[in-house]
Amino acid sequence: MKRTRFYRDVSIEKTGEAYGVLLDGKPIRTPAGAPFLLPNESLAQAVAEEWRAQGEKLKPESLHLTKLANTAIDRVASNRDACIEQILAFAKSDSVCYRAAAPQDLVARQTAQWDPLLQWARENYGAQFQTTTGIGFVAQSPEAVAALARALEGRDDFALAAINAAAALTRSAIIALGLSEGRLDRDEALAAAELDEIYHAGKWGEDPEALMQSRSKAMELTNITRFLRLGRK
């Protein structure tokens, strides 16, 4: 059951070095009851606009930036190590490291799109990732995982929340970090994450259910990308 809109005015307010969002002059709080404070005015204005855009009935599922901010405040801030470990779990079985043995045109497409990302991770973080063909697991070196961990430790809570969301969506810590660093835009990240699905759709035609899932993923990545951009101080 959707909740009826209970406010008329939405504004933002600077509190120290952070910004809050106010509904009828009252600051909103997170689901856990913490102060809802954002790192800069741009993100605060965008969150405020989400609340202004609500109709007579609230649609919490449309408060995309608010949800990511709540995650950063309630879940990441109090346990950064756990969030980083979740992202590293995707790195240890990163989708860009698992390659097809055939057909050759798919192999070539994976090489063309995924190898530059592995090279970027190597050059940017000093992380040397191994690839494999088939479904067999390939263990990544502790040094490669530690290199990504060091990079993640330098990110703030809001960036970590978005990177974790992107990694879960794309099954790839490398794609998520590429998105967060501007190495990939939304479309490039989606193309890298859905390379196999795009290939098979081109061969056999689009599956309606898969197409709906792809559109949903694209929308989520759009919101994550926007959150990352707005969250930069």
PDB file of C-alpha atoms in Angstrom:
ATOM      1  CA  MET A   1       0.000   0.000   0.000  1.00  0.00           C
ATOM      2  CA  LYS A   2       1.449   3.327  -1.093  1.00  0.00           C
ATOM      3  CA  ARG A   3       1.740   6.110   1.414  1.00  0.00           C
ATOM      4  CA  THR A   4      -0.043   9.396   0.751  1.00  0.00           C
ATOM      5  CA  ARG A   5       2.238  12.388   0.240  1.00  0.00           C
ATOM      6  CA  PHE A   6       2.423  14.160   3.618  1.00  0.00           C
ATOM      7  CA  TYR A   7       4.393  17.304   2.712  1.00  0.00           C
ATOM      8  CA  ARG A   8       4.167  20.262   0.347  1.00  0.00           C
ATOM      9  CA  ASP A   9       7.514  22.019   0.391  1.00  0.00           C
ATOM     10  CA  VAL A  10      10.969  20.495  -0.227  1.00  0.00           C
ATOM     11  CA  SER A  11      14.170  22.407   0.469  1.00  0.00           C
ATOM     12  CA  ILE A  12      17.802  21.834   1.383  1.00  0.00           C
ATOM     13  CA  GLU A  13      19.827  23.205   4.264  1.00  0.00           C
ATOM     14  CA  LYS A  14      23.560  23.360   4.882  1.00  0.00           C
ATOM     15  CA  THR A  15      24.599  21.774   8.169  1.00  0.00           C
ATOM     16  CA  GLY A  16      28.290  22.222   8.847  1.00  0.00           C
ATOM     17  CA  GLU A  17      30.069  20.841   5.785  1.00  0.00           C
ATOM     18  CA  ALA A  18      27.089  18.682   4.741  1.00  0.00           C
ATOM     19  CA  TYR A  19      23.611  19.269   3.311  1.00  0.00           C
ATOM     20  CA  GLY A  20      20.267  17.996   4.523  1.00  0.00           C
ATOM     21  CA  VAL A  21      16.899  17.702   2.774  1.00  0.00           C
ATOM     22  CA  LEU A  22      13.835  19.199   4.470  1.00  0.00           C
ATOM     23  CA  LEU A  23      10.168  18.357   4.001  1.00  0.00           C
ATOM     24  CA  ASP A  24       8.027  21.272   5.157  1.00  0.00           C
ATOM     25  CA  GLY A  25      11.033  22.530   7.072  1.00  0.00           C
ATOM     26  CA  LYS A  26      11.720  19.248   8.869  1.00  0.00           C
ATOM     27  CA  PRO A  27      14.935  17.359   8.023  1.00  0.00           C
ATOM     28  CA  ILE A  28      14.433  13.841   6.726  1.00  0.00           C
ATOM     29  CA  ARG A  29      16.208  10.954   8.403  1.00  0.00           C
ATOM     30  CA  THR A  30      17.351   7.588   7.157  1.00  0.00           C
ATOM     31  CA  PRO A  31      15.352   4.379   7.747  1.00  0.00           C
ATOM     32  CA  ALA A  32      17.662   3.679  10.703  1.00  0.00           C
ATOM     33  CA  GLY A  33      16.929   7.113  12.147  1.00  0.00           C
ATOM     34  CA  ALA A  34      20.283   8.725  11.351  1.00  0.00           C
ATOM     35  CA  PRO A  35      20.552  12.316  10.112  1.00  0.00           C
ATOM     36  CA  PHE A  36      20.237  12.359   6.331  1.00  0.00           C
ATOM     37  CA  LEU A  37      23.306  14.424   5.419  1.00  0.00           C
ATOM     38  CA  LEU A  38      24.842  14.573   1.965  1.00  0.00           C
ATOM     39  CA  PRO A  39      28.385  15.577   0.979  1.00  0.00           C
ATOM     40  CA  ASN A  40      27.552  18.454  -1.354  1.00  0.00           C
ATOM     41  CA  GLU A  41      24.840  20.792  -2.574  1.00  0.00           C
ATOM     42  CA  SER A  42      24.512  19.205  -6.025  1.00  0.00           C
ATOM     43  CA  LEU A  43      23.567  15.808  -4.632  1.00  0.00           C
ATOM     44  CA  ALA A  44      21.253  17.404  -2.074  1.00  0.00           C
ATOM     45  CA  GLN A  45      19.420  19.340  -4.804  1.00  0.00           C
ATOM     46  CA  ALA A  46      19.018  16.198  -6.887  1.00  0.00           C
ATOM     47  CA  VAL A  47      17.631  14.253  -3.931  1.00  0.00           C
ATOM     48  CA  ALA A  48      15.287  17.133  -3.119  1.00  0.00           C
ATOM     49  CA  GLU A  49      14.025  17.042  -6.704  1.00  0.00           C
ATOM     50  CA  GLU A  50      13.159  13.343  -6.309  1.00  0.00           C
ATOM     51  CA  TRP A  51      10.922  14.265  -3.389  1.00  0.00           C
ATOM     52  CA  ARG A  52       9.390  17.248  -5.232  1.00  0.00           C
ATOM     53  CA  ALA A  53       8.530  14.980  -8.166  1.00  0.00           C
ATOM     54  CA  GLN A  54       6.406  12.647  -6.024  1.00  0.00           C
ATOM     55  CA  GLY A  55       2.699  12.679  -6.727  1.00  0.00           C
ATOM     56  CA  GLU A  56      -0.258  12.304  -4.389  1.00  0.00           C
ATOM     57  CA  LYS A  57       0.909   8.783  -3.581  1.00  0.00           C
ATOM     58  CA  LEU A  58       4.566   8.299  -2.706  1.00  0.00           C
ATOM     59  CA  LYS A  59       6.549   5.892  -4.860  1.00  0.00           C
ATOM     60  CA  PRO A  60       9.585   4.896  -2.764  1.00  0.00           C
ATOM     61  CA  GLU A  61      10.919   2.823  -5.657  1.00  0.00           C
ATOM     62  CA  SER A  62      11.407   6.050  -7.637  1.00  0.00           C
ATOM     63  CA  LEU A  63      13.622   7.635  -4.942  1.00  0.00           C
ATOM     64  CA  HIS A  64      16.761   6.155  -6.481  1.00  0.00           C
ATOM     65  CA  LEU A  65      19.315   8.663  -5.196  1.00  0.00           C
ATOM     66  CA  THR A  66      17.688   8.704  -1.765  1.00  0.00           C
ATOM     67  CA  LYS A  67      17.991   4.925  -1.536  1.00  0.00           C
ATOM     68  CA  LEU A  68      21.694   4.968  -2.404  1.00  0.00           C
ATOM     69  CA  ALA A  69      22.317   7.739   0.118  1.00  0.00           C
ATOM     70  CA  ASN A  70      20.443   5.809   2.815  1.00  0.00           C
ATOM     71  CA  THR A  71      22.652   2.795   2.090  1.00  0.00           C
ATOM     72  CA  ALA A  72      25.793   4.910   2.405  1.00  0.00           C
ATOM     73  CA  ILE A  73      24.690   6.414   5.719  1.00  0.00           C
ATOM     74  CA  ASP A  74      23.023   3.431   7.398  1.00  0.00           C
ATOM     75  CA  ARG A  75      25.075   0.503   6.099  1.00  0.00           C
ATOM     76  CA  VAL A  76      28.411   1.641   4.717  1.00  0.00           C
ATOM     77  CA  ALA A  77      29.414   4.309   7.234  1.00  0.00           C
ATOM     78  CA  SER A  78      29.091   1.929  10.180  1.00  0.00           C
ATOM     79  CA  ASN A  79      30.821  -1.005   8.474  1.00  0.00           C
ATOM     80  CA  ARG A  80      33.066   0.072   5.631  1.00  0.00           C
ATOM     81  CA  ASP A  81      35.138  -3.109   5.834  1.00  0.00           C
ATOM     82  CA  ALA A  82      32.093  -5.277   5.148  1.00  0.00           C
ATOM     83  CA  CYS A  83      31.130  -3.171   2.135  1.00  0.00           C
ATOM     84  CA  ILE A  84      34.649  -3.366   0.726  1.00  0.00           C
ATOM     85  CA  GLU A  85      34.670  -7.141   1.244  1.00  0.00           C
ATOM     86  CA  GLN A  86      31.405  -7.416  -0.680  1.00  0.00           C
ATOM     87  CA  ILE A  87      32.951  -5.564  -3.626  1.00  0.00           C
ATOM     88  CA  LEU A  88      36.121  -7.667  -3.425  1.00  0.00           C
ATOM     89  CA  ALA A  89      33.986 -10.818  -3.539  1.00  0.00           C
ATOM     90  CA  PHE A  90      32.929  -9.756  -7.036  1.00  0.00           C
ATOM     91  CA  ALA A  91      36.579  -9.086  -7.919  1.00  0.00           C
ATOM     92  CA  LYS A  92      37.524 -12.629  -6.917  1.00  0.00           C
ATOM     93  CA  SER A  93      35.076 -14.037  -9.478  1.00  0.00           C
ATOM     94  CA  ASP A  94      34.885 -11.045 -11.805  1.00  0.00           C
ATOM     95  CA  SER A  95      32.761 -11.628 -14.888  1.00  0.00           C
ATOM     96  CA  VAL A  96      35.326 -10.058 -17.238  1.00  0.00           C
ATOM     97  CA  CYS A  97      37.806 -12.805 -16.295  1.00  0.00           C
ATOM     98  CA  TYR A  98      35.613 -15.682 -17.527  1.00  0.00           C
ATOM     99  CA  ARG A  99      35.840 -16.198 -21.252  1.00  0.00           C
ATOM    100  CA  ALA A 100      34.239 -18.389 -23.865  1.00  0.00           C
ATOM    101  CA  ALA A 101      36.364 -20.970 -25.668  1.00  0.00           C
ATOM    102  CA  ALA A 102      34.164 -20.672 -28.786  1.00  0.00           C
ATOM    103  CA  PRO A 103      32.709 -19.443 -31.102  1.00  0.00           C
ATOM    104  CA  GLN A 104      35.593 -17.314 -32.315  1.00  0.00           C
ATOM    105  CA  ASP A 105      33.590 -14.157 -32.927  1.00  0.00           C
ATOM    106  CA  LEU A 106      32.400 -14.180 -29.295  1.00  0.00           C
ATOM    107  CA  VAL A 107      35.957 -14.819 -28.101  1.00  0.00           C
ATOM    108  CA  ALA A 108      37.136 -11.875 -30.189  1.00  0.00           C
ATOM    109  CA  ARG A 109      34.400  -9.618 -28.841  1.00  0.00           C
ATOM    110  CA  GLN A 110      35.233 -10.506 -25.218  1.00  0.00           C
ATOM    111  CA  THR A 111      38.917  -9.876 -25.863  1.00  0.00           C
ATOM    112  CA  ALA A 112      38.236  -6.520 -27.508  1.00  0.00           C
ATOM    113  CA  GLN A 113      35.944  -5.234 -24.757  1.00  0.00           C
ATOM    114  CA  TRP A 114      37.266  -6.858 -21.604  1.00  0.00           C
ATOM    115  CA  ASP A 115      41.037  -6.953 -22.083  1.00  0.00           C
ATOM    116  CA  PRO A 116      41.316  -3.128 -22.073  1.00  0.00           C
ATOM    117  CA  LEU A 117      39.520  -3.085 -18.715  1.00  0.00           C
ATOM    118  CA  LEU A 118      41.985  -5.575 -17.263  1.00  0.00           C
ATOM    119  CA  GLN A 119      44.843  -3.493 -18.651  1.00  0.00           C
ATOM    120  CA  TRP A 120      43.324  -0.376 -17.087  1.00  0.00           C
ATOM    121  CA  ALA A 121      43.037  -2.125 -13.696  1.00  0.00           C
ATOM    122  CA  ARG A 122      46.669  -3.187 -13.995  1.00  0.00           C
ATOM    123  CA  GLU A 123      47.896   0.284 -14.908  1.00  0.00           C
ATOM    124  CA  ASN A 124      45.604   2.214 -12.565  1.00  0.00           C
ATOM    125  CA  TYR A 125      45.740   0.004  -9.470  1.00  0.00           C
ATOM    126  CA  GLY A 126      48.623  -2.394 -10.036  1.00  0.00           C
ATOM    127  CA  ALA A 127      46.118  -5.271 -10.064  1.00  0.00           C
ATOM    128  CA  GLN A 128      47.026  -8.180 -12.345  1.00  0.00           C
ATOM    129  CA  PHE A 129      43.920 -10.308 -12.926  1.00  0.00           C
ATOM    130  CA  GLN A 130      43.960 -13.763 -14.501  1.00  0.00           C
ATOM    131  CA  THR A 131      41.451 -14.982 -17.077  1.00  0.00           C
ATOM    132  CA  THR A 132      40.145 -18.460 -17.820  1.00  0.00           C
ATOM    133  CA  THR A 133      37.916 -20.179 -20.352  1.00  0.00           C
ATOM    134  CA  GLY A 134      34.890 -22.287 -19.551  1.00  0.00           C
ATOM    135  CA  ILE A 135      33.210 -22.484 -16.170  1.00  0.00           C
ATOM    136  CA  GLY A 136      36.217 -23.485 -14.078  1.00  0.00           C
ATOM    137  CA  PHE A 137      37.064 -21.108 -11.229  1.00  0.00           C
ATOM    138  CA  VAL A 138      40.283 -19.107 -11.494  1.00  0.00           C
ATOM    139  CA  ALA A 139      41.756 -17.862  -8.217  1.00  0.00           C
ATOM    140  CA  GLN A 140      42.961 -14.276  -8.307  1.00  0.00           C
ATOM    141  CA  SER A 141      46.216 -13.499  -6.547  1.00  0.00           C
ATOM    142  CA  PRO A 142      46.075 -11.941  -3.068  1.00  0.00           C
ATOM    143  CA  GLU A 143      48.173  -9.076  -4.474  1.00  0.00           C
ATOM    144  CA  ALA A 144      45.575  -8.238  -7.138  1.00  0.00           C
ATOM    145  CA  VAL A 145      42.731  -8.304  -4.623  1.00  0.00           C
ATOM    146  CA  ALA A 146      44.751  -6.241  -2.138  1.00  0.00           C
ATOM    147  CA  ALA A 147      45.463  -3.639  -4.830  1.00  0.00           C
ATOM    148  CA  LEU A 148      41.723  -3.136  -5.383  1.00  0.00           C
ATOM    149  CA  ALA A 149      41.156  -3.064  -1.628  1.00  0.00           C
ATOM    150  CA  ARG A 150      43.610  -0.168  -1.292  1.00  0.00           C
ATOM    151  CA  ALA A 151      41.781   1.723  -4.022  1.00  0.00           C
ATOM    152  CA  LEU A 152      38.427   1.147  -2.353  1.00  0.00           C
ATOM    153  CA  GLU A 153      39.692   2.197   1.067  1.00  0.00           C
ATOM    154  CA  GLY A 154      40.312   5.656  -0.356  1.00  0.00           C
ATOM    155  CA  ARG A 155      36.700   6.129  -1.470  1.00  0.00           C
ATOM    156  CA  ASP A 156      34.086   7.802   0.700  1.00  0.00           C
ATOM    157  CA  ASP A 157      30.950   6.089   1.998  1.00  0.00           C
ATOM    158  CA  PHE A 158      28.749   7.413  -0.805  1.00  0.00           C
ATOM    159  CA  ALA A 159      31.100   6.229  -3.537  1.00  0.00           C
ATOM    160  CA  LEU A 160      31.417   2.807  -1.883  1.00  0.00           C
ATOM    161  CA  ALA A 161      27.643   2.415  -1.756  1.00  0.00           C
ATOM    162  CA  ALA A 162      27.400   3.159  -5.477  1.00  0.00           C
ATOM    163  CA  ILE A 163      30.375   0.963  -6.433  1.00  0.00           C
ATOM    164  CA  ASN A 164      28.887  -1.935  -4.467  1.00  0.00           C
ATOM    165  CA  ALA A 165      25.544  -1.478  -6.212  1.00  0.00           C
ATOM    166  CA  ALA A 166      27.245  -1.356  -9.617  1.00  0.00           C
ATOM    167  CA  ALA A 167      29.365  -4.440  -8.874  1.00  0.00           C
ATOM    168  CA  ALA A 168      26.292  -6.417  -7.824  1.00  0.00           C
ATOM    169  CA  LEU A 169      24.442  -5.325 -10.956  1.00  0.00           C
ATOM    170  CA  THR A 170      27.260  -6.065 -13.398  1.00  0.00           C
ATOM    171  CA  ARG A 171      28.857  -8.996 -11.506  1.00  0.00           C
ATOM    172  CA  SER A 172      32.138  -7.151 -11.881  1.00  0.00           C
ATOM    173  CA  ALA A 173      34.198  -5.044  -9.494  1.00  0.00           C
ATOM    174  CA  ILE A 174      36.348  -3.927 -12.413  1.00  0.00           C
ATOM    175  CA  ILE A 175      33.385  -2.604 -14.395  1.00  0.00           C
ATOM    176  CA  ALA A 176      32.049  -0.914 -11.251  1.00  0.00           C
ATOM    177  CA  LEU A 177      35.383   0.786 -10.551  1.00  0.00           C
ATOM    178  CA  GLY A 178      35.678   1.792 -14.200  1.00  0.00           C
ATOM    179  CA  LEU A 179      32.271   3.428 -13.947  1.00  0.00           C
ATOM    180  CA  SER A 180      33.203   5.218 -10.721  1.00  0.00           C
ATOM    181  CA  GLU A 181      36.481   6.531 -12.158  1.00  0.00           C
ATOM    182  CA  GLY A 182      34.976   7.711 -15.443  1.00  0.00           C
ATOM    183  CA  ARG A 183      36.836   5.026 -17.419  1.00  0.00           C
ATOM    184  CA  LEU A 184      33.408   3.799 -18.539  1.00  0.00           C
ATOM    185  CA  ASP A 185      30.193   5.699 -19.068  1.00  0.00           C
ATOM    186  CA  ARG A 186      26.787   4.146 -18.433  1.00  0.00           C
ATOM    187  CA  ASP A 187      26.420   2.707 -21.922  1.00  0.00           C
ATOM    188  CA  GLU A 188      29.946   1.279 -21.965  1.00  0.00           C
ATOM    189  CA  ALA A 189      29.490  -0.315 -18.547  1.00  0.00           C
ATOM    190  CA  LEU A 190      26.203  -1.875 -19.643  1.00  0.00           C
ATOM    191  CA  ALA A 191      27.726  -3.150 -22.889  1.00  0.00           C
ATOM    192  CA  ALA A 192      30.622  -4.731 -20.990  1.00  0.00           C
ATOM    193  CA  ALA A 193      28.322  -6.305 -18.411  1.00  0.00           C
ATOM    194  CA  GLU A 194      25.877  -7.670 -20.983  1.00  0.00           C
ATOM    195  CA  LEU A 195      28.367  -8.633 -23.677  1.00  0.00           C
ATOM    196  CA  ASP A 196      27.312 -12.283 -23.789  1.00  0.00           C
ATOM    197  CA  GLU A 197      23.596 -11.456 -23.728  1.00  0.00           C
ATOM    198  CA  ILE A 198      24.009  -8.899 -26.530  1.00  0.00           C
ATOM    199  CA  TYR A 199      25.946 -11.418 -28.599  1.00  0.00           C
ATOM    200  CA  HIS A 200      23.326 -14.157 -28.196  1.00  0.00           C
ATOM    201  CA  ALA A 201      20.475 -11.730 -28.905  1.00  0.00           C
ATOM    202  CA  GLY A 202      22.208 -10.804 -32.147  1.00  0.00           C
ATOM    203  CA  LYS A 203      22.496 -14.469 -33.097  1.00  0.00           C
ATOM    204  CA  TRP A 204      19.138 -15.818 -31.994  1.00  0.00           C
ATOM    205  CA  GLY A 205      16.920 -12.781 -31.514  1.00  0.00           C
ATOM    206  CA  GLU A 206      15.877 -10.877 -28.413  1.00  0.00           C
ATOM    207  CA  ASP A 207      14.044 -12.615 -25.611  1.00  0.00           C
ATOM    208  CA  PRO A 208      11.262 -10.356 -24.232  1.00  0.00           C
ATOM    209  CA  GLU A 209      12.018 -11.211 -20.611  1.00  0.00           C
ATOM    210  CA  ALA A 210      15.751 -10.665 -21.100  1.00  0.00           C
ATOM    211  CA  LEU A 211      15.008  -7.356 -22.819  1.00  0.00           C
ATOM    212  CA  MET A 212      12.968  -6.187 -19.831  1.00  0.00           C
ATOM    213  CA  GLN A 213      15.770  -7.189 -17.472  1.00  0.00           C
ATOM    214  CA  SER A 214      18.285  -5.302 -19.612  1.00  0.00           C
ATOM    215  CA  ARG A 215      16.159  -2.151 -19.560  1.00  0.00           C
ATOM    216  CA  SER A 216      15.819  -2.395 -15.789  1.00  0.00           C
ATOM    217  CA  LYS A 217      19.581  -2.832 -15.432  1.00  0.00           C
ATOM    218  CA  ALA A 218      20.163   0.167 -17.696  1.00  0.00           C
ATOM    219  CA  MET A 219      17.908   2.318 -15.528  1.00  0.00           C
ATOM    220  CA  GLU A 220      19.708   1.225 -12.366  1.00  0.00           C
ATOM    221  CA  LEU A 221      23.087   1.961 -13.909  1.00  0.00           C
ATOM    222  CA  THR A 222      21.836   5.380 -14.987  1.00  0.00           C
ATOM    223  CA  ASN A 223      20.942   6.216 -11.391  1.00  0.00           C
ATOM    224  CA  ILE A 224      24.202   4.795 -10.015  1.00  0.00           C
ATOM    225  CA  THR A 225      26.224   6.779 -12.564  1.00  0.00           C
ATOM    226  CA  ARG A 226      24.357   9.956 -11.702  1.00  0.00           C
ATOM    227  CA  PHE A 227      24.853   9.355  -7.977  1.00  0.00           C
ATOM    228  CA  LEU A 228      28.586   8.865  -8.497  1.00  0.00           C
ATOM    229  CA  ARG A 229      28.847  12.065 -10.534  1.00  0.00           C
ATOM    230  CA  LEU A 230      26.811  14.156  -8.116  1.00  0.00           C
ATOM    231  CA  GLY A 231      28.576  12.703  -5.076  1.00  0.00           C
ATOM    232  CA  ARG A 232      31.968  14.019  -6.091  1.00  0.00           C
ATOM    233  CA  LYS A 233      32.871  16.971  -3.879  1.00  0.00           C
TER     234      LYS A 233
END
